[in-house]
Short mmCIF file of C-alpha atoms in Angstrom, two decimals:
data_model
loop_
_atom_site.label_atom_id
_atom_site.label_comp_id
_atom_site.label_asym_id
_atom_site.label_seq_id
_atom_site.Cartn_x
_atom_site.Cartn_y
_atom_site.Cartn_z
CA UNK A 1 0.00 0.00 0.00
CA UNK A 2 3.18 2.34 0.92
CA UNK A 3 4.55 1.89 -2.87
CA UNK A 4 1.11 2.32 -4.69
CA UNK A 5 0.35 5.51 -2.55
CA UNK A 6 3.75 7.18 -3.80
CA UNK A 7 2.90 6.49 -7.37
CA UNK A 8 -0.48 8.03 -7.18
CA UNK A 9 -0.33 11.38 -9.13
CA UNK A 10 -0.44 14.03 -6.23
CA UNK A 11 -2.66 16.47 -6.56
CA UNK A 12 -2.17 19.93 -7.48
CA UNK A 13 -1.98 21.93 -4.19
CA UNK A 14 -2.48 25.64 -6.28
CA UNK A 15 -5.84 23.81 -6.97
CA UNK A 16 -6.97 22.87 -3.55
CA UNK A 17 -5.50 25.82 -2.29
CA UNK A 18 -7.68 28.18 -4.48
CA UNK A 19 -11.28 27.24 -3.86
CA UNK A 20 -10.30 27.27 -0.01
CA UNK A 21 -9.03 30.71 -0.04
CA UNK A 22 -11.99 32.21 -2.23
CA UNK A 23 -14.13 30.28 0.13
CA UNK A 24 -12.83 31.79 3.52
CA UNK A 25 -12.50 35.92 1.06
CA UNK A 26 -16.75 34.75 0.55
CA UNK A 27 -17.22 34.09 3.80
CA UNK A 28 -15.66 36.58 5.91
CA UNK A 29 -16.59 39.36 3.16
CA UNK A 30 -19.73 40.58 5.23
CA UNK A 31 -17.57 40.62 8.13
CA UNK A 32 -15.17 42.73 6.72
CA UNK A 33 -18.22 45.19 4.85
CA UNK A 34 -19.43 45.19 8.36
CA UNK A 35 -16.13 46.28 9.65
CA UNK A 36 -15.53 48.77 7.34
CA UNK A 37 -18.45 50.78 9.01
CA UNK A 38 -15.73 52.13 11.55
CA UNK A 39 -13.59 53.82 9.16
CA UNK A 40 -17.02 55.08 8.35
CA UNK A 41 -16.81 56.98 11.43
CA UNK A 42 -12.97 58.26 11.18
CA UNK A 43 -14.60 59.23 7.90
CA UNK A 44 -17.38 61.26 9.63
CA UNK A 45 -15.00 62.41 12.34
CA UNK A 46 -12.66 63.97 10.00
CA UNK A 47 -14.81 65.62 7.73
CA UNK A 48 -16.97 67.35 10.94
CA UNK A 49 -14.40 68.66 13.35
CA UNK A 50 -14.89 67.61 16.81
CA UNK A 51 -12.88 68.00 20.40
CA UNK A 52 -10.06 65.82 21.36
CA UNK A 53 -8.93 63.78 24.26
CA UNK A 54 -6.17 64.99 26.77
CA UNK A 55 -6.41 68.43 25.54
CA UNK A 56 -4.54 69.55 29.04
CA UNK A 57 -2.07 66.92 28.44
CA UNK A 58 -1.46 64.65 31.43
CA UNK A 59 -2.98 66.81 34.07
CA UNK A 60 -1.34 68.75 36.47
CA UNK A 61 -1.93 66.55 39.63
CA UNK A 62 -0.82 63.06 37.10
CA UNK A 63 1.04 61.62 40.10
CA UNK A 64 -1.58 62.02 42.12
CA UNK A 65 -4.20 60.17 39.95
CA UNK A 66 -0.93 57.15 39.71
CA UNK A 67 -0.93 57.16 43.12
CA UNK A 68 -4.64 56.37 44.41
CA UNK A 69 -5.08 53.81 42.25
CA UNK A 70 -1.59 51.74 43.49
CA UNK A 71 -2.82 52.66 47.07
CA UNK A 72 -5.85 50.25 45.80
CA UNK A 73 -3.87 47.97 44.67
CA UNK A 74 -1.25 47.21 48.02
CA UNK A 75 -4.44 47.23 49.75
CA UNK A 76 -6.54 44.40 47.23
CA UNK A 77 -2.87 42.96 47.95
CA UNK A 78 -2.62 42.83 51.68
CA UNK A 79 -6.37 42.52 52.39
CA UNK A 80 -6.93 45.73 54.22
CA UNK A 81 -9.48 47.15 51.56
CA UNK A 82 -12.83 47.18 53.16
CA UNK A 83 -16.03 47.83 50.73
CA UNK A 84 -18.37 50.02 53.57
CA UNK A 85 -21.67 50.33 51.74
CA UNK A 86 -24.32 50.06 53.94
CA UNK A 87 -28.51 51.18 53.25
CA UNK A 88 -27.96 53.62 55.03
CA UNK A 89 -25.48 55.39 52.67
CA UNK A 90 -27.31 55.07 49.68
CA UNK A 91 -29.81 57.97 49.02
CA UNK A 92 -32.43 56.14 47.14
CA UNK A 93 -35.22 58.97 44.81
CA UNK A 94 -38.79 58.04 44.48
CA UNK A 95 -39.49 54.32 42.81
CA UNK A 96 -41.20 55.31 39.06
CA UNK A 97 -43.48 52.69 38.09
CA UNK A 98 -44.27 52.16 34.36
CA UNK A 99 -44.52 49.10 31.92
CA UNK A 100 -44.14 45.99 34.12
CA UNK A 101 -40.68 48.18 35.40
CA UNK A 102 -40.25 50.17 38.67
CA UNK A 103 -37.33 52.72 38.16
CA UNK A 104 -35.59 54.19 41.21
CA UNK A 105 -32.34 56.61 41.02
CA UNK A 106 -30.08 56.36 43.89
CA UNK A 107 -26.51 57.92 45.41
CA UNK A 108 -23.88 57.47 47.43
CA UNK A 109 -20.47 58.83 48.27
CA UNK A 110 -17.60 57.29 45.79
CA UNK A 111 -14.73 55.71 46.89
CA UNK A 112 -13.08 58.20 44.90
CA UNK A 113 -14.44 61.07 46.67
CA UNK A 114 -11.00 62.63 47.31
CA UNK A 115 -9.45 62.36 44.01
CA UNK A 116 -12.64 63.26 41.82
CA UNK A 117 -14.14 66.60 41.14
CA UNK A 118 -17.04 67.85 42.79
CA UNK A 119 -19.67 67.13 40.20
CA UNK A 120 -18.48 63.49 40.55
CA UNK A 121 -17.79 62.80 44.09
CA UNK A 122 -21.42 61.21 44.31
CA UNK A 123 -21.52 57.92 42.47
CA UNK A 124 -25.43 57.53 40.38
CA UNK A 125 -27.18 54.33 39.12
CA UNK A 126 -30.35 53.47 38.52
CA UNK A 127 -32.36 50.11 39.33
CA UNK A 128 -34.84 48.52 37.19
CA UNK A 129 -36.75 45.93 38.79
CA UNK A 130 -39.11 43.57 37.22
CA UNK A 131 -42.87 44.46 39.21
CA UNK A 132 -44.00 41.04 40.26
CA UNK A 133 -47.53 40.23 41.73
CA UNK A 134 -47.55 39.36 45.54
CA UNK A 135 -47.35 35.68 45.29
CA UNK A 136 -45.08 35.77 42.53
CA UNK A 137 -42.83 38.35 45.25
CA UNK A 138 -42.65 35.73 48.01
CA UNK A 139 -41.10 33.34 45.61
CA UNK A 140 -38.08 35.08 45.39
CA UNK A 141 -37.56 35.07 49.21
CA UNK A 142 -37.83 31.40 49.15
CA UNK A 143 -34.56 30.21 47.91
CA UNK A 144 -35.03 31.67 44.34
CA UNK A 145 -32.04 33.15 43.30
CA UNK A 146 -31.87 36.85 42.70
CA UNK A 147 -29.93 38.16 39.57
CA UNK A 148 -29.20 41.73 39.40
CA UNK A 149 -27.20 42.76 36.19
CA UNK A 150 -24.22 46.09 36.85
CA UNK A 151 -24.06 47.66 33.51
CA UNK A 152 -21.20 49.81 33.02
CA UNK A 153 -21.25 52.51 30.87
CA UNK A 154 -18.96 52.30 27.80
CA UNK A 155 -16.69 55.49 26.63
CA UNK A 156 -18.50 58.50 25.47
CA UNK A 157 -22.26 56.57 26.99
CA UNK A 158 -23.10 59.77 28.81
CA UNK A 159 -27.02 58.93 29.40
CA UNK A 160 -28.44 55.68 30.03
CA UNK A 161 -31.09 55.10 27.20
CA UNK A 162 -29.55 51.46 25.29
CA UNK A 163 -28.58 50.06 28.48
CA UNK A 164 -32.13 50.77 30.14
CA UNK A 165 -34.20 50.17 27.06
CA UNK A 166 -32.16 46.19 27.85
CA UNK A 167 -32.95 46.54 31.54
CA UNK A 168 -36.75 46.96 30.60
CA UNK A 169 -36.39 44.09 28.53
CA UNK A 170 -34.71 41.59 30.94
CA UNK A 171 -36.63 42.65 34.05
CA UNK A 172 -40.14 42.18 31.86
CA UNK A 173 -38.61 38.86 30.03
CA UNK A 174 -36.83 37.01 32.35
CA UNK A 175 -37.26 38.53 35.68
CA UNK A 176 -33.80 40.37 36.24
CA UNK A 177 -33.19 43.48 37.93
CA UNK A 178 -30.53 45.70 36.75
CA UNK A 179 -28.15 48.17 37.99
CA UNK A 180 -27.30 51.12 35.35
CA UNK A 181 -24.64 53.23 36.54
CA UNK A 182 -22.91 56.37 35.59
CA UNK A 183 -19.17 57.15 35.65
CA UNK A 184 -17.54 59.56 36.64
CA UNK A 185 -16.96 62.33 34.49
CA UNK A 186 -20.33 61.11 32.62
CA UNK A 187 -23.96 62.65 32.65
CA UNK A 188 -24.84 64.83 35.50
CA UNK A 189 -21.13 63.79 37.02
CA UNK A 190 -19.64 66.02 34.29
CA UNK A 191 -17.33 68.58 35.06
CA UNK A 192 -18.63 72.05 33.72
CA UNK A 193 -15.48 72.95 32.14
CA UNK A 194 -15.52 69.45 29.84
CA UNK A 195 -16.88 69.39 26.64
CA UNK A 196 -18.89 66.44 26.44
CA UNK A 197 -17.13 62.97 27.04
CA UNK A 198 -13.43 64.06 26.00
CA UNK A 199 -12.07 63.93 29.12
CA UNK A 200 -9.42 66.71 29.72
CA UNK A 201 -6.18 65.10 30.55
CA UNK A 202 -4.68 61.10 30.90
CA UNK A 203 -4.94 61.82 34.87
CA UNK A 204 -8.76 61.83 34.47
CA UNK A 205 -9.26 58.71 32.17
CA UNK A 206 -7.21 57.14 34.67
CA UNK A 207 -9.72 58.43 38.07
CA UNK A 208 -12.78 57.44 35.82
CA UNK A 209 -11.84 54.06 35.47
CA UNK A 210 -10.82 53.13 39.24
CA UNK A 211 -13.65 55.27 40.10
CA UNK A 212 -16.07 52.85 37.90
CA UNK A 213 -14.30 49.76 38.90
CA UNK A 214 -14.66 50.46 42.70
CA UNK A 215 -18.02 51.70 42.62
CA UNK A 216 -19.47 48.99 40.67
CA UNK A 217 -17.60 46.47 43.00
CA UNK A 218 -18.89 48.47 45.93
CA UNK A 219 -22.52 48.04 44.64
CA UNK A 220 -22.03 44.36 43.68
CA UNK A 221 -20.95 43.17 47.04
CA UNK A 222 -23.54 45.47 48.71
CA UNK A 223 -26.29 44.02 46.42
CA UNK A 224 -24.65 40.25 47.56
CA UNK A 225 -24.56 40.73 51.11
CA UNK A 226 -28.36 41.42 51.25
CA UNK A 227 -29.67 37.98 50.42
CA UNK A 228 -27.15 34.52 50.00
CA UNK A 229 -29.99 34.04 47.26
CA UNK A 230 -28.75 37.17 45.31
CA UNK A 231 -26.46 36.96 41.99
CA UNK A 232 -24.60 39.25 40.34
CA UNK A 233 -23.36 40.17 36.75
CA UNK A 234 -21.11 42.18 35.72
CA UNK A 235 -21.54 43.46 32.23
CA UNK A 236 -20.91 46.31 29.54
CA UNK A 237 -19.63 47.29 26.02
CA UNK A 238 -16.03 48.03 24.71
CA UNK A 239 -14.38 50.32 27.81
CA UNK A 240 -17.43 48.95 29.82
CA UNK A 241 -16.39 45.14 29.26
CA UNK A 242 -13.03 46.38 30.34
CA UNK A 243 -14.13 47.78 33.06
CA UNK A 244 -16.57 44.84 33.98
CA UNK A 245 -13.63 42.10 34.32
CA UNK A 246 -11.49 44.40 36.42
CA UNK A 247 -14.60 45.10 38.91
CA UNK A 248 -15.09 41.79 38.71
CA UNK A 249 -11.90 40.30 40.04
CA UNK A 250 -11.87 43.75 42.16
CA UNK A 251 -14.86 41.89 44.31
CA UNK A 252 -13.36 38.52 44.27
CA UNK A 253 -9.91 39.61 45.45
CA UNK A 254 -11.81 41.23 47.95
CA UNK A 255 -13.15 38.16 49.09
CA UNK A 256 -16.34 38.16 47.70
CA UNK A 257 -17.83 34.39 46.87
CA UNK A 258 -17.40 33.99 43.34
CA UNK A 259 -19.82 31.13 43.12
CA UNK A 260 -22.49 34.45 43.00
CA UNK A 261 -20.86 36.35 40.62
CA UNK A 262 -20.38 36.53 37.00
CA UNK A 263 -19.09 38.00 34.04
CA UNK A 264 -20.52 38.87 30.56
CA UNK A 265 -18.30 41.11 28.75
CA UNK A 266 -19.62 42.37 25.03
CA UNK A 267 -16.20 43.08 22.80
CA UNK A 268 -13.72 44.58 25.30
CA UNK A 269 -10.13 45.11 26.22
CA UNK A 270 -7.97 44.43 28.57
CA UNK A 271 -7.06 48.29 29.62
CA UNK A 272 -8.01 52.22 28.11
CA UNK A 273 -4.77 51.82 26.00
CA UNK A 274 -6.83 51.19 22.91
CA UNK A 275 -7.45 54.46 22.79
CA UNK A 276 -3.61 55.00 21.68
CA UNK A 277 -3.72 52.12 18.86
CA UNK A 278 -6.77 51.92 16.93
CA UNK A 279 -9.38 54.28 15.43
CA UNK A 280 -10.06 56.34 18.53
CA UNK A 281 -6.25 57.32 18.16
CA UNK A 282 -7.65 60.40 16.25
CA UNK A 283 -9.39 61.63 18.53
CA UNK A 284 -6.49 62.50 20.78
CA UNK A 285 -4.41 65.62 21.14
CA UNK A 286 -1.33 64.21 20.90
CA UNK A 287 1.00 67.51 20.77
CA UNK A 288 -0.97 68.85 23.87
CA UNK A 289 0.52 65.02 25.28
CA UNK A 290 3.50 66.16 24.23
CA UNK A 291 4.08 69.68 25.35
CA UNK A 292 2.30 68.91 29.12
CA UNK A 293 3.48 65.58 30.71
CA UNK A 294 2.95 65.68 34.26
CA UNK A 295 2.17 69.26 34.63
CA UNK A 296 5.46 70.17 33.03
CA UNK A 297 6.13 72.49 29.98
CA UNK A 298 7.68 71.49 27.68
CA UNK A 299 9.06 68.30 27.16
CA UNK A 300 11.67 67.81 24.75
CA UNK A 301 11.04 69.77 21.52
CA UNK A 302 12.38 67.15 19.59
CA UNK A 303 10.33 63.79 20.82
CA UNK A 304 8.93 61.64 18.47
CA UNK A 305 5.45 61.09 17.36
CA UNK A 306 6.23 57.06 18.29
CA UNK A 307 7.58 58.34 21.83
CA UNK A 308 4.55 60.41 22.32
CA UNK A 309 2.47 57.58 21.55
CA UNK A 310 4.21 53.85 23.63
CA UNK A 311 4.63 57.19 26.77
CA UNK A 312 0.74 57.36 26.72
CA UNK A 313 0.06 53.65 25.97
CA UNK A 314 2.43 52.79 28.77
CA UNK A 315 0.42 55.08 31.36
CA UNK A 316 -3.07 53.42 30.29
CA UNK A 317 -2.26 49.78 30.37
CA UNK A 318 -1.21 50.35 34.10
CA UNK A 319 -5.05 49.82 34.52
CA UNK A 320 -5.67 46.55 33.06
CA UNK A 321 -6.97 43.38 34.57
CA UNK A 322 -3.63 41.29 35.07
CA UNK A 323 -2.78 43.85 37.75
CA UNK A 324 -5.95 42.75 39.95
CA UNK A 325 -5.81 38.74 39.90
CA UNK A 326 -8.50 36.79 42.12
CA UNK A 327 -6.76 34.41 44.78
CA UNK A 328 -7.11 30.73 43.59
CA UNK A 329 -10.29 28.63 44.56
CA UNK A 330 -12.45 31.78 44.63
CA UNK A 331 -13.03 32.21 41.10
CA UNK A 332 -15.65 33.54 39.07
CA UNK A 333 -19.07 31.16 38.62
CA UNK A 334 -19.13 32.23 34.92
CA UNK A 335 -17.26 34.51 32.29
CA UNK A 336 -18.50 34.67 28.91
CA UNK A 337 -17.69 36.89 26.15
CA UNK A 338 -18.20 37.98 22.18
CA UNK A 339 -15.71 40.04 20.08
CA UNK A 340 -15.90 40.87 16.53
CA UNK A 341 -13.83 39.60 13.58
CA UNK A 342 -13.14 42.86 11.75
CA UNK A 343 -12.62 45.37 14.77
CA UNK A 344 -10.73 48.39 14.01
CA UNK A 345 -12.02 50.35 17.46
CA UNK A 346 -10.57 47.07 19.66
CA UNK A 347 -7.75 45.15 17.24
CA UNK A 348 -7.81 41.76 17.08
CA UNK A 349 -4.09 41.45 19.21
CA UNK A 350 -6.25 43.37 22.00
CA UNK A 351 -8.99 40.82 21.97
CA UNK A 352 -6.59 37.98 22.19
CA UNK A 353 -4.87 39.91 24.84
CA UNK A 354 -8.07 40.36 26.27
CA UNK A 355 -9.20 36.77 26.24
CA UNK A 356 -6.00 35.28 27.97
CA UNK A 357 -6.40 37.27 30.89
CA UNK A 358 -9.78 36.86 31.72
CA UNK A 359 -9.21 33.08 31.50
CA UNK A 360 -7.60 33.89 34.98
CA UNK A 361 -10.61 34.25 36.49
CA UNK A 362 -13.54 31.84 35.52
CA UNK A 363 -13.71 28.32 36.84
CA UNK A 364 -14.40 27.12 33.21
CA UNK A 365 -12.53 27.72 30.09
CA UNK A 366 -13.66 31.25 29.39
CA UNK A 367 -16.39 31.63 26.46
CA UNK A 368 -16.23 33.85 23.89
CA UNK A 369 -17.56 33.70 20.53
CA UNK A 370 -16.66 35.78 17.58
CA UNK A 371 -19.01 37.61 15.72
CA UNK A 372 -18.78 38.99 12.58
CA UNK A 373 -18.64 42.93 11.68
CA UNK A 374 -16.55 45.80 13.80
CA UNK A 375 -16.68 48.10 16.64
CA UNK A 376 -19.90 50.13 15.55
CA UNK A 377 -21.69 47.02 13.89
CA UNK A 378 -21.09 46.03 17.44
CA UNK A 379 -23.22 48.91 18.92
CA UNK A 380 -25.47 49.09 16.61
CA UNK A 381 -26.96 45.35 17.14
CA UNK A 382 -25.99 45.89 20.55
CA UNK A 383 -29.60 45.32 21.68
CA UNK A 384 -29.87 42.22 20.40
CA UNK A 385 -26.70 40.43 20.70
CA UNK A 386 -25.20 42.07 24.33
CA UNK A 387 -28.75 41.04 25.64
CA UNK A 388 -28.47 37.89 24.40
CA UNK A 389 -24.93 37.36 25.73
CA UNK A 390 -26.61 38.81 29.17
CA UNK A 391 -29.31 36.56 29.27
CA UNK A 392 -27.22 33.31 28.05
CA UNK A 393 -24.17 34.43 31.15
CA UNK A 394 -27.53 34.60 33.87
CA UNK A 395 -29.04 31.24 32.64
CA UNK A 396 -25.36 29.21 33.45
CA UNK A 397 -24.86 31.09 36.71
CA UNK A 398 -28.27 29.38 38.20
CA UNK A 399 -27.57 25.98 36.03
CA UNK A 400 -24.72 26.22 38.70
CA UNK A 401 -26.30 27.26 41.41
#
């Protein structure tokens, strides 16, 4: 058999080789037509002049900002950091009943408090609650489990409108309650002297996400400790994913019990530095990063554009979700994920990154699934598929449970 198969003609590999590569250019074309809808935007963005990022540079109290968040970090380390939430801290508004929904705004001092400005030292969310009829109520106090969905805002989500237009949904649907909260620097916790999202310097990206991160995590162990029946799940889009998985592991490293919380992270990144590599890079003053580093003017005359760039994509991968690593045996329940094929917001090296280091904290192999199209394909189907990843996450927390 050895001899005959040598003199068999072999076959022509250019000819196998060239139906399988105008098979995988067919398939993936729609992905990459989807994709192309965020050069679309740099399109858009170019042609109708709009503010930039960092426009004060790196802020003139940078070491500062570097400095709260390590404090954070020794203390994750050495198990002094104490989440102090309590009822009585939270000042909840008037309960707004409409659709099958009640809607209540609450707020409560941010961890943050020192380091943020005053139109942000008060952390905001809302909760959406599914209205239940009494017997259906005392169900849930009868060993029921409890699932209340933190959705974290993604960069430039100043209002709440997507994410509650889900929370409707999955409190009417399936009976969740979610928590919709608003960063800092965001919505009514905008400083007067920003223009819209674009965040004035690197020091202030830097406060918003720890500020995020620790208020979420506050919430999410405040929300556990009122019931051993109650769940919770981390969630959001692109710098909200982000965002999600380092709260996440915030509360577990804590000492929260994993087995109640989860993870379902719609096409995110490890850390802000995306913002230096990818589309978004336009949108950033780079020679005002240049001239004012650390309060400091100027820096050398002569630095490069490339220098410019790894100095600012250094500073933003400090806050990434390697740094915050959950002790063994007190994992997450469940992490699941999607990112898209043809991303030119998140690249695909990010993604990757992105997907190795959450693997660090699920008890299962962590699950994400690809999905065809880019960044803003992504948000524009985000009420279908980031619901769906939601509501998939919640169902294999309580198959666990």
């Amino acid at each position: 058999h050895k001899s005959s198969r040598r003199n068999e003609q072999k076959p022509n590999k250019t000819m196998l080789q060239l139906p399988d590569i105008a098979v995988k250019l067919l398939l993936c074309l729609p992905s990459r037509l989807l994709g192309a809808l965020d050069y679309a935007f740099v399109l858009l963005n170019r042609l109708v002049p709009s503010p930039k990022f960092f426009s004060n540079g790196y802020g003139e109290d940078f070491q500062m900002g570097q400095e709260r968040y390590e404090k954070s970090l020794k203390e994750l380390a050495n198990g002094s950091y104490k989440f102090t939430l309590t009822e009585e801290m939270i000042d909840w508004g008037t309960k707004t009943l409409k659709a099958g929904v009640s809607i209540q705004v609450a707020r409560f001092q941010s961890p943050l408090m020192d380091a943020l400005p005053k139109e942000s030292m008060y952390s905001k969310f809302l909760l959406v609650e599914p209205l239940k009829k009494d017997k259906e109520a005392s169900k849930t106090n009868n060993g029921k489990p409890k699932v209340y969905v933190l959705m974290l805002p993604a960069t430039g989500e100043m209002g709440a409108s997507v994410r509650l237009n889900m929370a409707k949904t999955l409190a009417i649907e399936h009976g969740y309650s979610s928590v919709i909260l608003t960063a800092p620097y965001y919505g009514e916790r905008k400083p007067k002297n920003q223009t819209l999202f674009f965040l004035s310097s690197v020091r202030d990206i830097l406060i918003q996400a720890q500020g995020i991160i620790e208020e979420s995590a506050a919430v999410a162990v405040f929300l556990l400790k009122q019931s051993p029946n109650n769940t919770v799940l981390f969630t959001g889009f692109s710098f909200g994913a982000a965002m999600s998985s380092i709260a996440c592991s915030f509360a577990l490293k804590a000492g929260m019990d994993g087995s109640r919380l989860g993870a379902a992270l719609y096409v995110g990144c490890a850390s802000p530095c995306v913002l230096s590599d990818g589309v978004l890079e336009d949108g950033i003053a780079w020679e005002a990063l240049r001239r004012r580093r650390g309060g400091q003017e100027p820096t050398a005359s002569n630095e490069s554009p490339k220098t410019t760039r790894k100095v600012l994509f250094d500073e933003l991968y400090k806050t990434q979700l390697e740094n915050i690593k959950p002790p063994k045996g007190n994992d997450a329940a469940i992490v699941q994920g999607n990112s898209m094929e043809h991303d030119h917001f998140i690249k695909v090296k990010y993604a990757r990154e992105f997907e190795q280091q959450v693997q660090a904290t699920s008890q299962q192999d962590y699950q994400v699934e690809w999905l065809p199209g880019g960044h803003v394909f992504a948000a524009l189907a985000r009420p279908l598929l980031h619901k769906k990843l939601i509501v998939d996450t919640c169902s294999k927390i309580r198959m666990i449970e």
